[in-house]
Coordinates of C-alpha atoms in Angstrom, one line a residue:
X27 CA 15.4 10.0 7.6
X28 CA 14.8 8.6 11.2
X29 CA 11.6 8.6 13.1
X30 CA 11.3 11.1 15.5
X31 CA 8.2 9.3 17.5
X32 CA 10.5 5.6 17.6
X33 CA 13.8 7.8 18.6
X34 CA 12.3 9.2 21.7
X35 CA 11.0 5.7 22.8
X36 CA 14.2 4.0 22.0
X37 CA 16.3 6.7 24.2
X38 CA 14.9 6.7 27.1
X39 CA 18.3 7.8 28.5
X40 CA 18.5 11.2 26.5
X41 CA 15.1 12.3 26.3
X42 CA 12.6 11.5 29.7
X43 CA 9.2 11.1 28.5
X44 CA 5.9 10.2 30.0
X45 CA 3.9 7.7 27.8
X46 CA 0.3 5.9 28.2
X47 CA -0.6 3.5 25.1
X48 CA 0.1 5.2 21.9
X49 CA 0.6 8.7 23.2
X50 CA 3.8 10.2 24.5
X51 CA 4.4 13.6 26.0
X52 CA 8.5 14.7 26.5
X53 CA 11.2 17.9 27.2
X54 CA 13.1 17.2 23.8
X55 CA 16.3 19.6 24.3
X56 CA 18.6 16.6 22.6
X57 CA 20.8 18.2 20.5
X58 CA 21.2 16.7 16.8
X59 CA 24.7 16.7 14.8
X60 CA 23.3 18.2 11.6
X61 CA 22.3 22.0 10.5
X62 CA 19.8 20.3 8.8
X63 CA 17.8 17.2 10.4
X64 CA 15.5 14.8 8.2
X65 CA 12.6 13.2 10.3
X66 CA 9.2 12.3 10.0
X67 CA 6.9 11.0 12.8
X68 CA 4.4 8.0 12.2
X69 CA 1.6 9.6 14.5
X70 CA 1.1 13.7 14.9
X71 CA 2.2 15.8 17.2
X72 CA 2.1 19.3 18.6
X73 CA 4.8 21.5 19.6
X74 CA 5.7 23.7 22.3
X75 CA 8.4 25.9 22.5
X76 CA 9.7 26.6 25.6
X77 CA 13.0 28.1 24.6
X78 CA 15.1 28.7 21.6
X79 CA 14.3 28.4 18.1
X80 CA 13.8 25.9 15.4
X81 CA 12.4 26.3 11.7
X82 CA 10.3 23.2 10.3
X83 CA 10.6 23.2 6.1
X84 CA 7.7 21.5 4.3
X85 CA 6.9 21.5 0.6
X86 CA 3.7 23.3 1.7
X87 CA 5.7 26.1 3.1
X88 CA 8.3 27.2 6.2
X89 CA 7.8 27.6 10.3
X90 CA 9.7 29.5 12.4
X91 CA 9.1 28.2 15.7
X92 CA 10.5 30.7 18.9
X93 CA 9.6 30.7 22.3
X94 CA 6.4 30.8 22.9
X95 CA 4.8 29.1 19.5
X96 CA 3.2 26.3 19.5
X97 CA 2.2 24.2 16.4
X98 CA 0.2 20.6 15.4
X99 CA 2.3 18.6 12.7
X100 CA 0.3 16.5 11.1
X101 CA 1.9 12.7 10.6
X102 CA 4.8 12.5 8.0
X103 CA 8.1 13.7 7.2
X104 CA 9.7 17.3 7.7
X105 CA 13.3 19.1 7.2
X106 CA 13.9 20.9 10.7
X107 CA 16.5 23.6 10.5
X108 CA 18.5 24.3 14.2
X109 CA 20.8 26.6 15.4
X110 CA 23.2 25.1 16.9
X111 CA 24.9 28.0 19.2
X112 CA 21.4 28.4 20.9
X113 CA 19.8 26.5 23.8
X114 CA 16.1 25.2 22.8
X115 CA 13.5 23.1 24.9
X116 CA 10.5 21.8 23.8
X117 CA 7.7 19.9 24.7
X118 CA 6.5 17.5 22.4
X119 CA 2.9 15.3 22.7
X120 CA 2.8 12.8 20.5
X121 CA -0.6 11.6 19.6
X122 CA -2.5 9.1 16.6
X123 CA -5.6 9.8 14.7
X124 CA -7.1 7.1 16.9
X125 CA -6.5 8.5 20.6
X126 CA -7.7 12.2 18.8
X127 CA -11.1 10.8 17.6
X128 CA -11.7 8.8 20.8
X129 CA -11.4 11.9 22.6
X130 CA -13.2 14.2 20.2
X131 CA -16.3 11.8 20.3
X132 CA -16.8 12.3 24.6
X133 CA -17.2 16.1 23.5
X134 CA -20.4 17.8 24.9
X135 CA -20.4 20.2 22.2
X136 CA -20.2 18.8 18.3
X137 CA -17.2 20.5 15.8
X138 CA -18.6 22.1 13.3
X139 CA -17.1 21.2 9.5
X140 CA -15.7 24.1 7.6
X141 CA -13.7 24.7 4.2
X142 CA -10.3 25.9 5.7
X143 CA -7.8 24.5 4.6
X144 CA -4.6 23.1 6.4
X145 CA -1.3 22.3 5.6
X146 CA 1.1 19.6 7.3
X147 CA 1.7 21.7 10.2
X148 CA -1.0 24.0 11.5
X149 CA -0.3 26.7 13.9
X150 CA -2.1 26.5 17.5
X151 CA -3.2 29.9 19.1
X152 CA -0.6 30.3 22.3
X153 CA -3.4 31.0 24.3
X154 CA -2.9 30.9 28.4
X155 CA -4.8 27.9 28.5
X156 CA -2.1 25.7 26.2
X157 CA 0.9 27.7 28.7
X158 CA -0.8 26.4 31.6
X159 CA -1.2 23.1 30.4
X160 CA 2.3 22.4 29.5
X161 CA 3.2 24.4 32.6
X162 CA 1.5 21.7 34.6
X163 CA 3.0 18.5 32.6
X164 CA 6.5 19.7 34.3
X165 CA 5.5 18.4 37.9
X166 CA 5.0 15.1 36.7
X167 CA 9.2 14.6 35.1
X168 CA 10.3 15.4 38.6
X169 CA 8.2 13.1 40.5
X170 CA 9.9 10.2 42.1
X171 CA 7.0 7.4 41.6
X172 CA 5.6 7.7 38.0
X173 CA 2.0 9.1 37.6
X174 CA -0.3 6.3 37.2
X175 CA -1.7 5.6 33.8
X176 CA -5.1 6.7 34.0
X177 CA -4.1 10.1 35.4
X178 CA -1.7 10.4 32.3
X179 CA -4.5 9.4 30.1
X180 CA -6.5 12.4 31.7
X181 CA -4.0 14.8 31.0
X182 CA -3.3 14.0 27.4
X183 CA -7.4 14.4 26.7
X184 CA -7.4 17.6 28.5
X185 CA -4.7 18.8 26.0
X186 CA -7.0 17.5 22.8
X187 CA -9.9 18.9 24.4
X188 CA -8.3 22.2 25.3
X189 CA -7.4 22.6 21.4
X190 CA -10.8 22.0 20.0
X191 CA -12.1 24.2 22.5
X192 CA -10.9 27.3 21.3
X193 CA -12.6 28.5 18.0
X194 CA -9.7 30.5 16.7
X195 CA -7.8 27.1 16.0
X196 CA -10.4 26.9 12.6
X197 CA -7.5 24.9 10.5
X198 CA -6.8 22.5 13.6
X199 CA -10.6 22.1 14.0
X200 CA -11.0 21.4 10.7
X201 CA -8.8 18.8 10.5
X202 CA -10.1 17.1 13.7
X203 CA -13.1 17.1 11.5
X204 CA -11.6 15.2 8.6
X205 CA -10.5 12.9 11.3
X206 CA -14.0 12.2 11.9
X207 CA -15.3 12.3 8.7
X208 CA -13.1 11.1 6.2
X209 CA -13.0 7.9 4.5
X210 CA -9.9 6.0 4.8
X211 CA -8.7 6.5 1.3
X212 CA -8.8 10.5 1.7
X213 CA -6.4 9.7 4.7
X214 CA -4.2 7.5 2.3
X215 CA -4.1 9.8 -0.6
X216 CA -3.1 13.0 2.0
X217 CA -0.3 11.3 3.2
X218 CA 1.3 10.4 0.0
X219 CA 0.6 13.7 -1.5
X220 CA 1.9 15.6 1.4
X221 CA 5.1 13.1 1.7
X222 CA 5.7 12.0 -1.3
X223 CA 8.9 14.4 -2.1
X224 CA 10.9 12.6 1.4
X225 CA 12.9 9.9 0.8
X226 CA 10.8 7.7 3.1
X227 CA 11.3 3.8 2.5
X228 CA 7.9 2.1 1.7
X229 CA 7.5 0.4 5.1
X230 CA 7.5 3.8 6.2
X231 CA 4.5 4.9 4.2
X232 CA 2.7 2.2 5.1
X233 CA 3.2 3.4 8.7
X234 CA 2.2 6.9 8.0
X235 CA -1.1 5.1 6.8
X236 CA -1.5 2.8 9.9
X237 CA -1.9 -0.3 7.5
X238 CA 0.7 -3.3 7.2
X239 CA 2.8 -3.1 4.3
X240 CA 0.4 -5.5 2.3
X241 CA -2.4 -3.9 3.2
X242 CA -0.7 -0.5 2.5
X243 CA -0.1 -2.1 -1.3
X244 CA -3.7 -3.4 -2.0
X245 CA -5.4 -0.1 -1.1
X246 CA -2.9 1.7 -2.9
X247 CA -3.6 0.1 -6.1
X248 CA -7.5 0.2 -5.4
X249 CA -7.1 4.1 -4.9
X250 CA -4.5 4.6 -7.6
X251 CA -4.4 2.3 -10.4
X252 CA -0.7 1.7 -10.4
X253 CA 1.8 0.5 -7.8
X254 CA 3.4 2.7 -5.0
X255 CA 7.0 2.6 -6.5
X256 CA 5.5 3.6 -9.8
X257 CA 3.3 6.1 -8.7
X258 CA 5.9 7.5 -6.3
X259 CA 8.5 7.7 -9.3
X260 CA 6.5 9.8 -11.4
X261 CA 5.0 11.9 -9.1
X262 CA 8.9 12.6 -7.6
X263 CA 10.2 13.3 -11.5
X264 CA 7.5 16.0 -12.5
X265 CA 8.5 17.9 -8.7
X266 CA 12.4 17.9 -9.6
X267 CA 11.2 18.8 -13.1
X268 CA 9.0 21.4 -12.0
X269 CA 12.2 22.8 -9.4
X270 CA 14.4 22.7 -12.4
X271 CA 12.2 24.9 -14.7
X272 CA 11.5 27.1 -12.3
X273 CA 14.7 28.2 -12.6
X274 CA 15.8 28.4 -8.8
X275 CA 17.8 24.6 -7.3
X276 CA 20.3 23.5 -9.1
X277 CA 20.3 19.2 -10.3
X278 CA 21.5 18.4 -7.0
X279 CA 19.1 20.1 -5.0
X280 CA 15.8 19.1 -7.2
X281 CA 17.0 15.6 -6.7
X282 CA 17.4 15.4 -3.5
X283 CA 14.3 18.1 -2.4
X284 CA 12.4 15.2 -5.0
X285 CA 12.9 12.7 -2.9
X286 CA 16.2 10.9 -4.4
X287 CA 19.1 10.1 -2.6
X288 CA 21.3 9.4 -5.5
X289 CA 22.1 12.3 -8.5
X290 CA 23.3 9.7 -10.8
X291 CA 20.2 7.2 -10.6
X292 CA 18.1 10.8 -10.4
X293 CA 20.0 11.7 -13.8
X294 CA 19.3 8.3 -15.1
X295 CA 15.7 7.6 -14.6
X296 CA 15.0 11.6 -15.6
X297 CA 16.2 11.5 -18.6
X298 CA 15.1 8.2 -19.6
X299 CA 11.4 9.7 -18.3
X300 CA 12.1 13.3 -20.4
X301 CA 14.0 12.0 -23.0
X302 CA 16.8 14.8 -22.4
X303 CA 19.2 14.9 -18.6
X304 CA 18.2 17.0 -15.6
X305 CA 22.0 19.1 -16.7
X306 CA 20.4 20.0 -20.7
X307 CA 17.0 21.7 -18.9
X308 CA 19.2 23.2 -15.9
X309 CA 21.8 24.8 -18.8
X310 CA 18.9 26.2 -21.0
X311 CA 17.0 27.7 -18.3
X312 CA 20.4 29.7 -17.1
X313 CA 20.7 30.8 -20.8
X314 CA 16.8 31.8 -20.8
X315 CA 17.3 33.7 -17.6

């Protein structure tokens, strides 16, 4: 998997983007090689779609994003879909948990906590507020002397601020609430349970968390009881056993939808863990069905 967030900054030469500290607004109309791209994205960011079409796949669920749609992804990993015979151009703001809550705390008015829930990516009400924000970002590629860094700053809070503005955005607000709220081990355990099925390395979960890697270790253990590699095993075995009962992906795809990059190793470790090979439980439920 690559990281979406460190690609942009490290090609500055395919895809122009305005940046000021953490944040980073770009047009992304790079085309990948793949159908099928693996990425993930060490802070959040929202999408706009300017033209074409892309589907994000999640565990929690698909988005099919067309012109027009706009959407917040929450920090981790993703599988985006593209169609490669169409044109596509979208803007993408990239933005931490930090920069959000700085800017939700200068907010006249308070958010007001609610029990809706939200999954990795939330959808954003294209409202002609968010059109003419992006609209007005454009100026600002073409100019010849870069806009300074304060102005930048203004326009990435505007967005933020835009956002939590409009009430209809209830899952979006409510996360910006758990942003505020939530203790730092409710952020840890949400990013493993919502990543956990990606084959990210574990320097790369340690960056979903914003914590070093030993730090990333040491509250691990406090909030699990167990080791990351340990707990990451089992939690990745009982998905691909769960896909394989349920009758629809074959060994191949539960492996690799569980997070392994190898079928043999998968096959090894799952039937040392099951005490029978991911083949045997995929053969009986074909019989079954």
């Amino acid at each position: 998997m690559y990281n979406l967030n460190q690609y942009i900054v490290d090609t500055p030469s395919r895809c122009h983007r305005l940046s000021c500290g953490d944040s980073l607004f770009t047009v992304y109309n790079c085309r990948l090689d793949d159908k099928f791209a693996d990425l993930w994205s060490h802070n959040n960011y929202i999408v706009y779609v300017a033209e074409g079409k892309k589907i994000w796949h999640t565990p929690h669920g698909s988005y099919d994003l067309q012109a027009g749609s706009c959407v917040f992804i929450r920090r981790g990993a993703a599988i985006v879909e593209q169609f490669l015979d169409t044109e596509f151009c979208f803007y993408l703001f990239f933005v931490s948990d930090t920069f959000i809550c700085d800017v939700l705390k200068t907010k006249s008015t308070a958010l007001h906590q609610s029990d809706k829930k939200y999954d990795p990516i939330i959808p954003i009400e294209s409202s002609e507020a968010v059109h003419s924000f992006f609209k007005s970002m454009l100026p600002y590629f073409n100019a010849v002397v870069p806009p300074d860094q304060s102005l930048l700053q203004l326009k990435f809070k505007e967005l933020i601020l835009t956002l939590a503005d409009n009430k209809t955005n209830e899952a979006l607000l409510c996360y910006f609430c758990s942003l505020l709220h939530a203790p730092q081990t409710v952020a840890l355990q949400s990013v493993m349970e919502d990543n956990f099925c990606f084959n990210l390395k574990m320097e790369d979960f340690a960056k979903l968390s914003y914590r070093s890697l030993s730090a990333f270790k040491r509250d691990f253990v406090k909030v699990y009881n167990t080791s990351p590699g340990k707990w990451l095993m089992e939690k990745r075995l009982q998905h691909a056993k769960h896909l394989l009962t349920s009758g629809v992906q074959s060994v191949s795809d539960a492996a690799f939808e569980s997070g392994f990059e190898s079928i043999s190793h998968f096959s090894r470790v799952f039937s040392k863990k099951f005490g029978t090979s991911p083949s045997t439980i995929k053969r009986a439920i074909n019989i079954l069905s």
